[in-house]
C-alpha positions as a printed Julia matrix, in Angstrom:
97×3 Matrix{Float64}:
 202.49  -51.44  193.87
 202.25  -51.93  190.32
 199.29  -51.85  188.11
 199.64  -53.91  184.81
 196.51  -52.64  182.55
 196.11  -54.49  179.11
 193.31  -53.78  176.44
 192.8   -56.47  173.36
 191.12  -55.94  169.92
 190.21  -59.23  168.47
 189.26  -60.41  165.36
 186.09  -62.65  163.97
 182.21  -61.71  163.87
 180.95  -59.71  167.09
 179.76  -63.22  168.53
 183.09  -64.93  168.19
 185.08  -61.83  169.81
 181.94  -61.56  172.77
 182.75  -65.89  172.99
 186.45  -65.4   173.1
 186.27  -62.37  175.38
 184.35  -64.79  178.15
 186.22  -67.18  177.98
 189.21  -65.36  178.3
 187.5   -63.57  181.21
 187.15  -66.65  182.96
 190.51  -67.86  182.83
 191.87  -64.26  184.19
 189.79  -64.27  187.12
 191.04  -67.97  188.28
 194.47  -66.4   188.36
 194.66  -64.77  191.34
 194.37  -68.2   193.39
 196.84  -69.57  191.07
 199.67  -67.0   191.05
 200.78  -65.67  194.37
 202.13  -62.49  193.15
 199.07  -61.65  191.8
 197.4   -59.73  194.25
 194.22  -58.96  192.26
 192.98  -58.6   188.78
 189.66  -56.93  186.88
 188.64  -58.1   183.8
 186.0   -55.67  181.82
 184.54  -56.81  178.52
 183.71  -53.71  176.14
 179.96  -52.95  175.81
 180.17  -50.06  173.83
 180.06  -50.73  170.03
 181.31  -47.44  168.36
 184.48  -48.5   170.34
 186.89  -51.02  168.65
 189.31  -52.64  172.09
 187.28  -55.99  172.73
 188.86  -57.05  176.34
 191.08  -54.87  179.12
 192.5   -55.9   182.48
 194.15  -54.42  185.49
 196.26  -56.56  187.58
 198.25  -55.39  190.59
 201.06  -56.92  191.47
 204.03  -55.22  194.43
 206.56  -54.36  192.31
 207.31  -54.15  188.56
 209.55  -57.38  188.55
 206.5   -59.19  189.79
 204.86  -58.4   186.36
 207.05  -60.76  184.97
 206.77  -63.45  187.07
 203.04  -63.29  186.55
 203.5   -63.46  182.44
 205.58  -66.09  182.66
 203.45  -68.24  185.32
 201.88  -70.96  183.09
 198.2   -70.69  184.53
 198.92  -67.2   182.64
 200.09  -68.32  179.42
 197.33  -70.67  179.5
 194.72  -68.15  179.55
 197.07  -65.71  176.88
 196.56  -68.96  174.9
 192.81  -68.38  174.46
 193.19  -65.63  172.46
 196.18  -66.67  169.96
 194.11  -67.3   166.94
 191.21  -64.21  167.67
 193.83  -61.49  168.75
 194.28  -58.21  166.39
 196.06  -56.36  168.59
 197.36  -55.59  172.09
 198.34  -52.46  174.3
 199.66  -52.53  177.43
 200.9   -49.92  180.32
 202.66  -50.79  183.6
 203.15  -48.33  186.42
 203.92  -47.74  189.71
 201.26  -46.37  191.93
């Protein structure tokens, strides 16, 4: 099994980012019914404000080659989509577990 965890800093006024983050949210969690290697995803909006990373996700897929068929799944670059024009930056690890 592979766990795919992702964390987002966005950009905009702490209303836009919170708007952005749900909505992006929302799309993530849909993907599970929509991608069949996706065996299961957690999306976690940050509610800490001395911390900067808006968004992060964990997503398990069976093995790493999976993680690419979920990136490229359109349902998934729909949802990357929603964060095009708000996302500063990204950081991602994948490993085996």
């Amino acid at each position: 099994m592979v766990k795919h965890i992702v964390a987002f800093k966005l950009k905009g006024t702490a209303e836009a980012r919170l708007a952005a983050a749900k909505r992006f949210k929302a799309a993530l969690e849909a993907l599970p019914e929509q991608i069949d290697v996706l065996k299961s995803i957690e999306v976690g909006l940050n509610e800490n404000p001395a911390e900067s990373w808006d968004v992060v996700l964990t997503a398990v897929v069976d093995k790493m080659e999976d993680v690419e068929v979920y990136a490229k799944h359109p349902a998934h670059v729909a949802a990357a989509a929603l964060l095009a024009e708000c996302k500063e930056s990204r950081a991602c690890v994948d490993y085996n577990f």
